[in-house]
Coordinates of C-alpha atoms and ligand atoms in Angstrom, one line a residue:
M1 CA 21.1 18.5 -3.2
Y2 CA 18.0 16.2 -3.0
K3 CA 16.4 13.9 -5.4
I4 CA 12.7 13.4 -5.8
I5 CA 11.5 9.8 -6.0
S6 CA 9.0 9.8 -8.6
G7 CA 6.1 7.2 -7.8
K8 CA 4.6 8.2 -11.1
E9 CA 7.6 7.3 -13.1
I10 CA 8.4 4.1 -11.2
S11 CA 4.8 2.9 -11.0
L12 CA 4.5 3.2 -14.8
A13 CA 7.5 1.0 -15.1
V14 CA 6.0 -1.5 -12.9
K15 CA 2.5 -1.5 -14.8
E16 CA 4.4 -1.8 -18.2
R17 CA 6.2 -4.8 -16.7
V18 CA 2.9 -6.2 -15.5
A19 CA 1.1 -5.5 -18.7
A20 CA 3.8 -7.4 -20.8
Q21 CA 3.3 -10.4 -18.4
V22 CA -0.4 -10.2 -18.7
S23 CA -0.2 -10.4 -22.5
E24 CA 2.1 -13.5 -22.2
M25 CA -0.5 -15.1 -19.8
K26 CA -3.3 -14.3 -22.2
K27 CA -1.4 -16.4 -25.0
D28 CA -1.7 -19.2 -22.5
G29 CA -5.4 -18.6 -21.9
I30 CA -5.1 -17.1 -18.6
E31 CA -6.8 -13.7 -18.1
P32 CA -6.1 -12.4 -14.7
C33 CA -9.2 -10.8 -12.9
L34 CA -9.5 -8.5 -9.8
A35 CA -12.8 -7.9 -8.1
V36 CA -13.2 -4.8 -6.0
I37 CA -15.9 -4.4 -3.3
L38 CA -16.9 -1.0 -2.3
V39 CA -19.5 -0.4 0.5
G40 CA -21.0 3.0 0.6
D41 CA -20.3 6.2 -1.2
D42 CA -17.2 7.7 0.7
P43 CA -15.6 10.0 -2.0
A44 CA -12.0 9.2 -1.2
S45 CA -12.7 5.4 -1.5
R46 CA -14.5 6.1 -4.8
V47 CA -11.3 7.9 -6.2
Y48 CA -9.1 4.9 -5.0
V49 CA -11.5 2.4 -6.6
N50 CA -11.4 4.3 -9.9
N51 CA -7.7 4.6 -10.0
K52 CA -7.5 0.7 -9.3
K53 CA -10.0 0.3 -12.3
K54 CA -7.8 2.4 -14.5
A55 CA -4.7 0.7 -13.6
C56 CA -6.4 -2.8 -14.5
E57 CA -7.3 -1.4 -17.8
F58 CA -3.7 -0.2 -18.5
C59 CA -2.3 -3.6 -17.6
G60 CA -4.9 -5.6 -19.3
I61 CA -6.4 -7.1 -16.2
R62 CA -10.2 -7.8 -16.1
S63 CA -11.6 -5.8 -13.4
L64 CA -15.0 -6.4 -11.6
E65 CA -16.7 -3.8 -9.4
Y66 CA -19.4 -4.5 -6.7
L67 CA -21.0 -1.6 -5.2
L68 CA -23.0 -2.3 -2.0
P69 CA -25.1 0.4 -0.3
A70 CA -23.8 2.1 2.8
D71 CA -26.4 0.2 4.9
A72 CA -25.5 -3.3 3.4
S73 CA -25.6 -6.0 6.2
Q74 CA -22.7 -8.1 7.2
E75 CA -24.3 -11.3 5.7
E76 CA -24.7 -9.5 2.4
L77 CA -21.1 -8.5 2.3
N78 CA -19.9 -11.9 3.5
S79 CA -21.9 -13.9 1.1
L80 CA -20.5 -11.7 -1.8
V81 CA -16.9 -12.5 -0.6
E82 CA -17.9 -16.2 -0.4
K83 CA -19.3 -16.0 -4.0
L84 CA -16.1 -14.4 -5.2
N85 CA -14.0 -16.9 -3.3
D86 CA -15.7 -19.8 -5.2
D87 CA -15.7 -18.0 -8.7
K88 CA -12.7 -19.6 -10.6
S89 CA -12.5 -16.7 -12.9
V90 CA -11.7 -14.4 -10.2
N91 CA -8.1 -14.2 -9.1
G92 CA -7.9 -11.4 -6.6
I93 CA -10.5 -10.0 -4.0
L94 CA -10.1 -6.5 -2.6
C95 CA -12.6 -4.9 0.1
Q96 CA -12.1 -1.3 0.0
L97 CA -11.5 0.1 3.4
P98 CA -12.7 1.6 5.7
L99 CA -16.0 0.0 5.7
P100 CA -19.1 1.7 7.4
K101 CA -18.9 1.5 11.2
H102 CA -21.7 -1.1 11.6
L103 CA -19.6 -3.6 9.6
N104 CA -16.7 -5.9 11.0
E105 CA -13.7 -5.3 8.9
K106 CA -11.7 -8.2 10.5
E107 CA -14.6 -10.7 9.6
V108 CA -14.5 -9.8 6.1
L109 CA -10.7 -9.8 5.7
N110 CA -10.5 -13.2 7.2
L111 CA -13.1 -14.5 4.9
I112 CA -11.1 -13.7 1.8
K113 CA -9.3 -16.9 0.6
P114 CA -5.6 -16.4 1.3
E115 CA -4.7 -17.2 -2.4
K116 CA -7.0 -14.4 -3.5
D117 CA -6.1 -11.9 -0.8
V118 CA -4.1 -9.5 -3.1
D119 CA -4.0 -6.8 -0.2
A120 CA -2.2 -9.4 2.0
F121 CA -4.3 -8.5 5.1
H122 CA -5.4 -12.2 5.8
P123 CA -3.8 -13.4 9.0
E124 CA -2.2 -16.5 7.1
N125 CA -0.4 -13.9 4.6
V126 CA 0.6 -11.7 7.5
G127 CA 2.2 -14.7 9.2
H128 CA 4.1 -15.5 6.0
I129 CA 5.4 -11.9 5.9
M130 CA 6.6 -12.4 9.5
I131 CA 8.7 -15.3 8.5
G132 CA 9.9 -13.7 5.1
D133 CA 8.3 -16.5 3.1
Y134 CA 5.4 -14.9 1.1
S135 CA 3.4 -14.8 -2.1
F136 CA 1.9 -11.4 -1.7
L137 CA 3.2 -8.4 0.1
P138 CA 0.9 -5.6 1.4
C139 CA 0.6 -3.1 -1.4
T140 CA 2.0 0.1 0.2
P141 CA 5.1 -1.2 1.9
A142 CA 6.0 -3.4 -1.1
G143 CA 5.5 -0.3 -3.4
I144 CA 7.9 1.6 -1.1
M145 CA 10.5 -1.2 -1.4
E146 CA 10.3 -1.2 -5.1
M147 CA 10.9 2.6 -5.2
L148 CA 14.1 2.1 -3.0
K149 CA 15.1 -0.8 -5.4
Y150 CA 14.6 1.4 -8.5
E151 CA 16.8 4.1 -7.0
N152 CA 19.5 1.5 -6.0
I153 CA 19.1 2.6 -2.4
S154 CA 20.3 -0.3 -0.2
L155 CA 18.9 -0.6 3.4
D156 CA 21.7 -2.9 4.7
G157 CA 22.8 -1.5 8.0
K158 CA 20.7 1.6 7.7
N159 CA 18.9 3.0 10.6
C160 CA 15.1 3.1 9.5
V161 CA 12.6 4.9 11.6
I162 CA 8.9 4.3 10.7
I163 CA 6.2 6.7 12.3
G164 CA 3.1 4.7 12.5
R165 CA 2.2 1.1 13.4
S166 CA -0.8 0.3 11.5
N167 CA -1.4 -3.3 10.2
I168 CA -1.4 -2.1 6.6
V169 CA 1.7 0.2 6.5
G170 CA 3.7 0.5 9.7
K171 CA 4.0 -3.1 10.9
P172 CA 4.7 -4.8 7.5
M173 CA 6.8 -2.0 6.5
A174 CA 9.1 -2.8 9.6
M175 CA 9.2 -6.6 8.6
L176 CA 10.2 -5.8 5.0
M177 CA 13.0 -3.4 6.1
L178 CA 14.3 -6.0 8.5
K179 CA 14.5 -8.6 5.8
E180 CA 16.8 -6.2 3.9
N181 CA 19.1 -5.9 7.0
A182 CA 18.0 -2.4 8.2
T183 CA 17.9 -1.7 11.8
V184 CA 14.4 -0.6 12.3
T185 CA 12.6 1.5 14.9
V186 CA 8.7 1.7 14.8
C187 CA 7.3 5.0 16.5
H188 CA 3.7 5.6 17.4
S189 CA 1.4 7.9 19.3
H190 CA 2.8 6.7 22.7
T191 CA 6.5 7.1 21.6
K192 CA 8.6 9.3 23.9
N193 CA 11.3 11.6 22.4
L194 CA 9.9 11.2 18.8
K195 CA 11.9 14.1 17.5
E196 CA 15.2 12.6 19.0
I197 CA 14.5 9.3 17.5
V198 CA 13.6 10.5 14.0
S199 CA 16.5 12.9 13.8
Q200 CA 18.9 10.0 14.0
A201 CA 17.2 8.1 11.0
D202 CA 18.9 7.4 7.6
V203 CA 15.5 6.5 6.3
I204 CA 12.3 8.1 7.6
V205 CA 8.8 6.5 6.7
A206 CA 6.1 8.7 7.8
A207 CA 2.6 7.0 8.0
V208 CA 0.6 9.0 10.5
G209 CA -2.1 10.9 8.7
R210 CA -1.2 14.4 9.7
A211 CA -0.2 17.3 7.4
K212 CA 3.3 18.7 8.2
F213 CA 3.9 16.1 11.0
V214 CA 7.5 15.5 9.9
T215 CA 9.4 19.0 10.2
A216 CA 12.8 20.0 9.0
D217 CA 14.2 20.0 12.6
M218 CA 13.5 16.2 12.8
V219 CA 15.5 15.4 9.8
K220 CA 19.1 14.4 9.7
D221 CA 21.3 15.8 6.7
G222 CA 21.2 13.4 3.9
A223 CA 18.2 11.4 5.1
I224 CA 16.0 9.6 2.9
I225 CA 12.2 10.6 3.4
I226 CA 9.4 8.4 2.4
D227 CA 5.9 10.0 2.8
V228 CA 3.0 7.7 2.9
G229 CA 0.5 10.2 4.4
I230 CA -2.5 11.4 2.5
N231 CA -4.0 14.5 3.8
R232 CA -5.7 17.8 2.8
N233 CA -3.9 20.9 3.7
D234 CA -5.8 24.2 4.8
D235 CA -6.4 25.1 1.0
G236 CA -7.9 21.7 0.6
K237 CA -5.0 20.4 -1.5
L238 CA -3.7 16.9 -1.2
C239 CA -0.6 16.7 1.0
G240 CA 1.4 14.1 2.8
D241 CA 2.8 13.9 6.5
V242 CA 6.1 15.7 5.6
D243 CA 6.7 19.4 5.5
F244 CA 7.9 18.8 1.9
E245 CA 9.2 22.3 1.1
A246 CA 11.4 22.6 4.4
C247 CA 12.5 18.9 4.6
K248 CA 13.6 18.5 1.0
E249 CA 16.5 20.8 1.7
K250 CA 18.0 18.2 4.2
A251 CA 17.2 15.1 2.4
S252 CA 19.1 13.2 -0.1
Y253 CA 15.9 11.5 -1.6
I254 CA 12.3 12.5 -0.8
T255 CA 9.0 11.3 -2.1
P256 CA 6.3 13.7 -3.0
V257 CA 2.6 13.6 -2.3
P258 CA 0.7 13.3 -4.6
G259 CA 2.8 11.4 -7.2
G260 CA 4.9 9.4 -4.6
V261 CA 3.8 6.3 -2.7
G262 CA 0.2 6.5 -3.7
P263 CA 0.7 5.2 -7.4
M264 CA 3.1 2.6 -6.2
T265 CA 0.4 1.1 -4.0
I266 CA -1.7 0.6 -6.9
A267 CA 1.1 -0.8 -9.1
T268 CA 1.8 -3.3 -6.5
L269 CA -1.9 -4.3 -6.4
M270 CA -1.5 -5.1 -10.2
Q271 CA 1.5 -7.2 -9.6
N272 CA -0.2 -9.1 -6.8
T273 CA -3.2 -9.8 -9.0
I274 CA -1.0 -11.6 -11.7
T275 CA 0.9 -13.4 -8.9
A276 CA -2.5 -14.6 -7.7
A277 CA -3.6 -15.8 -11.2
K278 CA -0.3 -17.7 -11.6
I279 CA -0.6 -19.4 -8.2
Q280 CA -4.2 -20.5 -9.0
K281 CA -3.3 -21.8 -12.4
G282 CA -0.5 -23.7 -10.9
Ligands
LIG301 P1 -3.7 4.7 11.0 O1 -4.6 5.7 11.4 O2 -4.1 3.2 11.1 O3 -2.2 4.7 11.9 C1 -1.6 5.9 12.1 C2 -0.6 5.7 12.9 O4 0.1 6.9 13.3 C3 -0.8 4.9 14.3 O5 -0.1 3.8 14.4 C4 -0.5 6.0 15.4 O6 0.1 5.3 16.5 C5 0.5 7.0 14.7 N1 0.5 8.1 15.4 C6 -0.7 9.0 15.3 N2 -0.3 10.2 16.2 C7 1.0 10.1 16.3 C8 2.0 10.9 17.1 N3 1.6 12.0 17.5 N4 3.2 10.6 17.2 C9 3.6 9.3 16.5 N5 2.9 8.5 15.9 C10 1.6 8.8 15.9 O7 -3.2 5.1 9.7 P2 -2.6 4.3 8.3 O8 -3.7 3.4 7.7 O9 -1.4 3.6 8.7 O10 -2.3 5.4 7.4 C11 -1.5 6.5 7.6 C12 -1.5 7.5 6.6 O11 -1.1 6.8 5.4 C13 -3.0 8.0 6.3 O12 -2.8 9.4 5.9 C14 -3.3 7.2 5.1 O13 -4.3 7.9 4.2 C15 -2.0 7.1 4.4 N6 -2.0 5.9 3.5 C16 -1.6 6.1 2.3 C17 -1.5 4.9 1.4 C18 -0.9 5.3 0.1 O14 -0.9 4.4 -0.8 N7 -0.2 6.4 -0.1 C19 -1.7 3.8 2.0 C20 -2.2 3.5 3.1 C21 -2.4 4.7 4.0

Protein backbone atom coordinates (compact mmCIF):
# COMPACT_ATOMS: atom_id res chain seq x y z
CA MET A 1 0.00 0.00 0.00
CA TYR A 2 1.50 3.32 -1.04
CA LYS A 3 1.18 6.77 0.48
CA ILE A 4 1.06 9.92 -1.61
CA ILE A 5 3.38 12.62 -0.26
CA SER A 6 1.38 15.79 -0.68
CA GLY A 7 3.55 18.75 -1.57
CA LYS A 8 0.43 20.89 -1.36
CA GLU A 9 -0.13 20.01 2.28
CA ILE A 10 3.53 20.17 3.35
CA SER A 11 4.24 23.40 1.48
CA LEU A 12 1.26 24.98 3.23
CA ALA A 13 2.75 24.01 6.59
CA VAL A 14 6.11 25.52 5.55
CA LYS A 15 4.49 28.74 4.30
CA GLU A 16 2.46 29.07 7.51
CA ARG A 17 5.69 28.69 9.51
CA VAL A 18 7.34 31.35 7.33
CA ALA A 19 4.32 33.67 7.65
CA ALA A 20 4.49 33.41 11.47
CA GLN A 21 8.20 34.30 11.38
CA VAL A 22 7.56 37.21 9.01
CA SER A 23 4.97 38.68 11.35
CA GLU A 24 7.49 38.47 14.23
CA MET A 25 10.17 40.09 12.06
CA LYS A 26 7.81 42.92 11.16
CA LYS A 27 7.40 43.69 14.87
CA ASP A 28 11.16 44.30 14.89
CA GLY A 29 10.86 46.56 11.85
CA ILE A 30 12.16 44.00 9.35
CA GLU A 31 10.11 43.51 6.18
CA PRO A 32 11.59 40.71 4.05
CA CYS A 33 11.57 41.50 0.33
CA LEU A 34 12.11 39.30 -2.72
CA ALA A 35 12.89 40.73 -6.17
CA VAL A 36 12.13 38.54 -9.16
CA ILE A 37 13.52 39.28 -12.63
CA LEU A 38 11.77 37.85 -15.67
CA VAL A 39 13.24 38.34 -19.13
CA GLY A 40 10.89 37.75 -22.05
CA ASP A 41 7.42 36.25 -22.07
CA ASP A 42 7.87 32.49 -21.80
CA PRO A 43 4.43 31.28 -20.61
CA ALA A 44 5.79 28.61 -18.23
CA SER A 45 8.15 31.13 -16.62
CA ARG A 46 5.26 33.57 -16.27
CA VAL A 47 3.27 30.92 -14.37
CA TYR A 48 6.23 30.22 -12.03
CA VAL A 49 6.74 33.93 -11.36
CA ASN A 50 3.03 34.40 -10.60
CA ASN A 51 3.11 31.45 -8.19
CA LYS A 52 6.11 32.95 -6.41
CA LYS A 53 4.28 36.28 -6.12
CA LYS A 54 1.21 34.55 -4.62
CA ALA A 55 3.39 32.71 -2.10
CA CYS A 56 5.01 36.02 -1.08
CA GLU A 57 1.56 37.52 -0.52
CA PHE A 58 0.57 34.51 1.61
CA CYS A 59 3.71 34.82 3.75
CA GLY A 60 3.62 38.61 4.08
CA ILE A 61 6.87 38.99 2.11
CA ARG A 62 7.12 42.11 -0.06
CA SER A 63 7.61 41.07 -3.69
CA LEU A 64 9.04 43.15 -6.51
CA GLU A 65 8.77 42.10 -10.12
CA TYR A 66 11.07 43.32 -12.90
CA LEU A 67 9.98 42.47 -16.42
CA LEU A 68 12.57 42.94 -19.13
CA PRO A 69 11.81 42.51 -22.84
CA ALA A 70 12.98 39.31 -24.58
CA ASP A 71 15.62 41.33 -26.47
CA ALA A 72 17.05 42.98 -23.33
CA SER A 73 20.85 43.27 -23.44
CA GLN A 74 23.29 41.66 -21.05
CA GLU A 75 24.24 45.16 -19.84
CA GLU A 76 20.61 46.01 -19.00
CA LEU A 77 20.17 42.79 -17.07
CA ASN A 78 23.50 43.10 -15.26
CA SER A 79 22.84 46.69 -14.27
CA LEU A 80 19.42 45.73 -12.87
CA VAL A 81 21.07 43.00 -10.77
CA GLU A 82 23.70 45.46 -9.54
CA LYS A 83 20.99 47.97 -8.61
CA LEU A 84 19.13 45.29 -6.60
CA ASN A 85 22.42 44.14 -5.01
CA ASP A 86 22.91 47.70 -3.70
CA ASP A 87 19.30 48.20 -2.58
CA LYS A 88 19.24 47.56 1.17
CA SER A 89 15.46 47.06 1.17
CA VAL A 90 15.83 44.01 -1.14
CA ASN A 91 16.84 40.80 0.64
CA GLY A 92 16.54 38.18 -2.09
CA ILE A 93 17.14 38.33 -5.85
CA LEU A 94 15.91 35.66 -8.21
CA CYS A 95 16.46 35.67 -11.95
CA GLN A 96 13.92 33.34 -13.56
CA LEU A 97 15.58 30.76 -15.79
CA PRO A 98 15.90 29.91 -18.60
CA LEU A 99 17.05 33.24 -20.04
CA PRO A 100 16.74 33.99 -23.77
CA LYS A 101 19.61 32.37 -25.67
CA HIS A 102 21.59 35.58 -26.32
CA LEU A 103 22.03 36.17 -22.56
CA ASN A 104 24.74 34.61 -20.42
CA GLU A 105 23.08 32.85 -17.48
CA LYS A 106 26.33 32.14 -15.68
CA GLU A 107 27.36 35.79 -15.77
CA VAL A 108 24.07 36.91 -14.21
CA LEU A 109 24.00 34.21 -11.52
CA ASN A 110 27.59 35.02 -10.54
CA LEU A 111 26.71 38.71 -10.24
CA ILE A 112 23.98 38.22 -7.62
CA LYS A 113 25.45 38.89 -4.16
CA PRO A 114 25.81 35.53 -2.36
CA GLU A 115 23.84 36.81 0.66
CA LYS A 116 20.92 37.71 -1.64
CA ASP A 117 21.18 34.53 -3.72
CA VAL A 118 17.97 32.85 -2.53
CA ASP A 119 18.21 30.23 -5.30
CA ALA A 120 21.67 29.20 -4.01
CA PHE A 121 23.12 29.11 -7.54
CA HIS A 122 26.15 31.38 -6.88
CA PRO A 123 29.45 29.42 -6.88
CA GLU A 124 30.14 30.59 -3.32
CA ASN A 125 26.85 29.11 -2.09
CA VAL A 126 27.36 25.96 -4.17
CA GLY A 127 30.75 25.55 -2.44
CA HIS A 128 29.10 25.88 0.98
CA ILE A 129 26.67 23.11 0.04
CA MET A 130 29.58 20.84 -0.95
CA ILE A 131 31.10 21.11 2.53
CA GLY A 132 27.74 20.93 4.30
CA ASP A 133 27.99 24.41 5.84
CA TYR A 134 25.37 26.65 4.28
CA SER A 135 22.90 29.48 4.74
CA PHE A 136 20.77 28.73 1.68
CA LEU A 137 19.93 25.49 0.00
CA PRO A 138 18.74 25.23 -3.59
CA CYS A 139 14.96 25.32 -3.44
CA THR A 140 14.01 22.06 -5.17
CA PRO A 141 16.39 19.65 -3.38
CA ALA A 142 15.76 21.38 -0.04
CA GLY A 143 12.00 21.12 -0.62
CA ILE A 144 12.40 17.38 -1.23
CA MET A 145 14.37 16.97 2.02
CA GLU A 146 11.60 18.84 3.85
CA MET A 147 9.01 16.44 2.41
CA LEU A 148 10.99 13.42 3.58
CA LYS A 149 11.43 14.95 7.03
CA TYR A 150 7.71 15.69 7.27
CA GLU A 151 6.96 12.04 6.53
CA ASN A 152 9.59 10.90 9.09
CA ILE A 153 11.56 9.12 6.38
CA SER A 154 15.20 8.65 7.35
CA LEU A 155 17.80 8.34 4.59
CA ASP A 156 20.45 6.87 6.85
CA GLY A 157 22.02 3.90 5.04
CA LYS A 158 19.43 4.01 2.24
CA ASN A 159 20.35 3.41 -1.35
CA CYS A 160 19.29 6.61 -3.16
CA VAL A 161 19.37 6.87 -6.94
CA ILE A 162 19.04 10.29 -8.56
CA ILE A 163 18.31 10.41 -12.29
CA GLY A 164 19.63 13.71 -13.68
CA ARG A 165 22.81 15.62 -12.83
CA SER A 166 21.82 19.27 -13.33
CA ASN A 167 23.34 21.99 -11.18
CA ILE A 168 19.91 22.98 -9.88
CA VAL A 169 18.48 19.56 -9.00
CA GLY A 170 20.60 16.41 -9.42
CA LYS A 171 23.99 17.53 -8.08
CA PRO A 172 22.81 19.45 -4.98
CA MET A 173 20.27 16.69 -4.28
CA ALA A 174 23.18 14.23 -4.10
CA MET A 175 24.99 16.45 -1.57
CA LEU A 176 21.95 16.78 0.70
CA MET A 177 21.28 13.04 0.62
CA LEU A 178 24.94 12.30 1.39
CA LYS A 179 24.76 14.64 4.37
CA GLU A 180 21.90 12.47 5.67
CA ASN A 181 24.13 9.38 5.41
CA ALA A 182 22.54 7.88 2.31
CA THR A 183 24.51 5.92 -0.29
CA VAL A 184 23.97 7.99 -3.40
CA THR A 185 24.19 7.15 -7.10
CA VAL A 186 23.69 9.85 -9.73
CA CYS A 187 22.59 8.63 -13.15
CA HIS A 188 22.56 10.67 -16.35
CA SER A 189 22.25 10.40 -20.10
CA HIS A 190 25.51 8.43 -20.41
CA THR A 191 24.68 5.94 -17.64
CA LYS A 192 24.80 2.30 -18.70
CA ASN A 193 22.36 -0.22 -17.17
CA LEU A 194 20.08 2.53 -15.87
CA LYS A 195 17.20 0.13 -15.28
CA GLU A 196 19.40 -2.20 -13.25
CA ILE A 197 20.71 0.63 -11.07
CA VAL A 198 17.31 2.24 -10.48
CA SER A 199 15.67 -1.08 -9.67
CA GLN A 200 17.98 -1.44 -6.65
CA ALA A 201 17.04 1.93 -5.19
CA ASP A 202 15.30 2.44 -1.86
CA VAL A 203 14.69 6.04 -2.93
CA ILE A 204 14.38 7.22 -6.54
CA VAL A 205 14.58 10.91 -7.46
CA ALA A 206 13.62 11.47 -11.08
CA ALA A 207 14.78 14.80 -12.58
CA VAL A 208 15.06 14.16 -16.29
CA GLY A 209 12.29 16.12 -17.99
CA ARG A 210 10.67 13.24 -19.88
CA ALA A 211 7.14 11.95 -19.31
CA LYS A 212 6.88 8.28 -18.19
CA PHE A 213 10.67 7.94 -18.06
CA VAL A 214 10.49 5.85 -14.87
CA THR A 215 8.40 2.75 -15.50
CA ALA A 216 7.13 0.15 -13.03
CA ASP A 217 9.72 -2.44 -14.09
CA MET A 218 12.46 -0.09 -12.81
CA VAL A 219 10.95 0.16 -9.34
CA LYS A 220 11.78 -2.13 -6.41
CA ASP A 221 8.86 -3.12 -4.18
CA GLY A 222 8.50 -0.58 -1.38
CA ALA A 223 10.66 2.12 -3.02
CA ILE A 224 10.13 5.79 -2.24
CA ILE A 225 9.59 7.73 -5.47
CA ILE A 226 10.20 11.46 -5.77
CA ASP A 227 9.15 12.92 -9.10
CA VAL A 228 10.75 16.27 -9.95
CA GLY A 229 9.90 16.38 -13.66
CA ILE A 230 7.47 18.85 -15.14
CA ASN A 231 6.24 17.75 -18.54
CA ARG A 232 3.10 17.77 -20.66
CA ASN A 233 1.58 14.45 -21.70
CA ASP A 234 -0.05 13.75 -25.07
CA ASP A 235 -3.29 15.41 -23.85
CA GLY A 236 -1.37 18.54 -22.86
CA LYS A 237 -1.80 17.78 -19.14
CA LEU A 238 0.95 18.44 -16.61
CA CYS A 239 2.84 15.28 -15.63
CA GLY A 240 6.13 14.23 -14.09
CA ASP A 241 8.91 11.85 -15.15
CA VAL A 242 7.32 8.85 -13.45
CA ASP A 243 4.59 6.62 -14.83
CA PHE A 244 2.57 7.40 -11.72
CA GLU A 245 -0.35 5.00 -12.16
CA ALA A 246 1.86 1.95 -12.73
CA CYS A 247 4.68 2.85 -10.30
CA LYS A 248 2.50 3.76 -7.33
CA GLU A 249 1.48 0.12 -6.90
CA LYS A 250 5.07 -0.84 -6.16
CA ALA A 251 5.99 2.23 -4.10
CA SER A 252 5.75 2.81 -0.36
CA TYR A 253 5.66 6.60 -0.89
CA ILE A 254 5.27 8.58 -4.08
CA THR A 255 4.98 12.28 -4.98
CA PRO A 256 2.37 13.37 -7.54
CA VAL A 257 2.74 15.92 -10.35
CA PRO A 258 1.20 18.43 -10.00
CA GLY A 259 0.98 18.93 -6.24
CA GLY A 260 4.29 17.30 -5.29
CA VAL A 261 7.79 18.77 -5.53
CA GLY A 262 6.69 21.96 -7.35
CA PRO A 263 4.92 23.66 -4.40
CA MET A 264 7.81 22.66 -2.11
CA THR A 265 10.28 24.51 -4.35
CA ILE A 266 8.31 27.73 -3.88
CA ALA A 267 7.85 27.23 -0.13
CA THR A 268 11.64 26.81 0.26
CA LEU A 269 12.17 30.02 -1.68
CA MET A 270 10.02 31.80 0.92
CA GLN A 271 12.11 30.24 3.69
CA ASN A 272 15.34 31.32 1.96
CA THR A 273 14.05 34.89 1.60
CA ILE A 274 13.50 35.31 5.33
CA THR A 275 16.86 33.64 6.04
CA ALA A 276 18.44 36.24 3.72
CA ALA A 277 16.65 39.06 5.55
CA LYS A 278 17.87 37.73 8.92
CA ILE A 279 21.48 37.42 7.69
CA GLN A 280 21.44 40.94 6.25
CA LYS A 281 19.99 42.45 9.43
CA GLY A 282 22.63 40.63 11.46
P1 LIG B 1 18.22 19.36 -17.15
O1 LIG B 1 17.68 19.31 -18.52
O2 LIG B 1 19.23 20.38 -16.76
O3 LIG B 1 18.82 17.93 -16.77
C1 LIG B 1 18.21 16.73 -17.18
C2 LIG B 1 19.08 15.60 -16.73
O4 LIG B 1 18.51 14.40 -17.19
C3 LIG B 1 20.51 15.68 -17.30
O5 LIG B 1 21.44 15.61 -16.23
C4 LIG B 1 20.63 14.46 -18.20
O6 LIG B 1 21.90 13.83 -18.12
C5 LIG B 1 19.54 13.54 -17.63
N1 LIG B 1 19.05 12.66 -18.67
C6 LIG B 1 18.57 12.99 -19.89
N2 LIG B 1 18.27 11.87 -20.59
C7 LIG B 1 18.57 10.82 -19.80
C8 LIG B 1 18.51 9.42 -19.97
N3 LIG B 1 18.06 8.87 -21.09
N4 LIG B 1 18.89 8.64 -18.94
C9 LIG B 1 19.35 9.17 -17.79
N5 LIG B 1 19.43 10.51 -17.57
C10 LIG B 1 19.05 11.31 -18.57
O7 LIG B 1 16.95 19.40 -16.21
P2 LIG B 1 16.65 19.98 -14.74
O8 LIG B 1 16.76 21.44 -14.76
O9 LIG B 1 17.39 19.20 -13.69
O10 LIG B 1 15.12 19.57 -14.66
C11 LIG B 1 14.68 18.23 -14.79
C12 LIG B 1 13.18 18.21 -14.77
O11 LIG B 1 12.74 18.70 -13.53
C13 LIG B 1 12.50 19.09 -15.82
O12 LIG B 1 11.30 18.49 -16.20
C14 LIG B 1 12.22 20.38 -15.07
O13 LIG B 1 11.13 21.10 -15.60
C15 LIG B 1 11.88 19.83 -13.72
N6 LIG B 1 12.10 20.74 -12.59
C16 LIG B 1 11.12 20.81 -11.68
C17 LIG B 1 11.26 21.61 -10.57
C18 LIG B 1 10.16 21.64 -9.56
O14 LIG B 1 10.13 22.53 -8.74
N7 LIG B 1 9.27 20.66 -9.57
C19 LIG B 1 12.42 22.36 -10.39
C20 LIG B 1 13.45 22.24 -11.34
C21 LIG B 1 13.28 21.41 -12.43
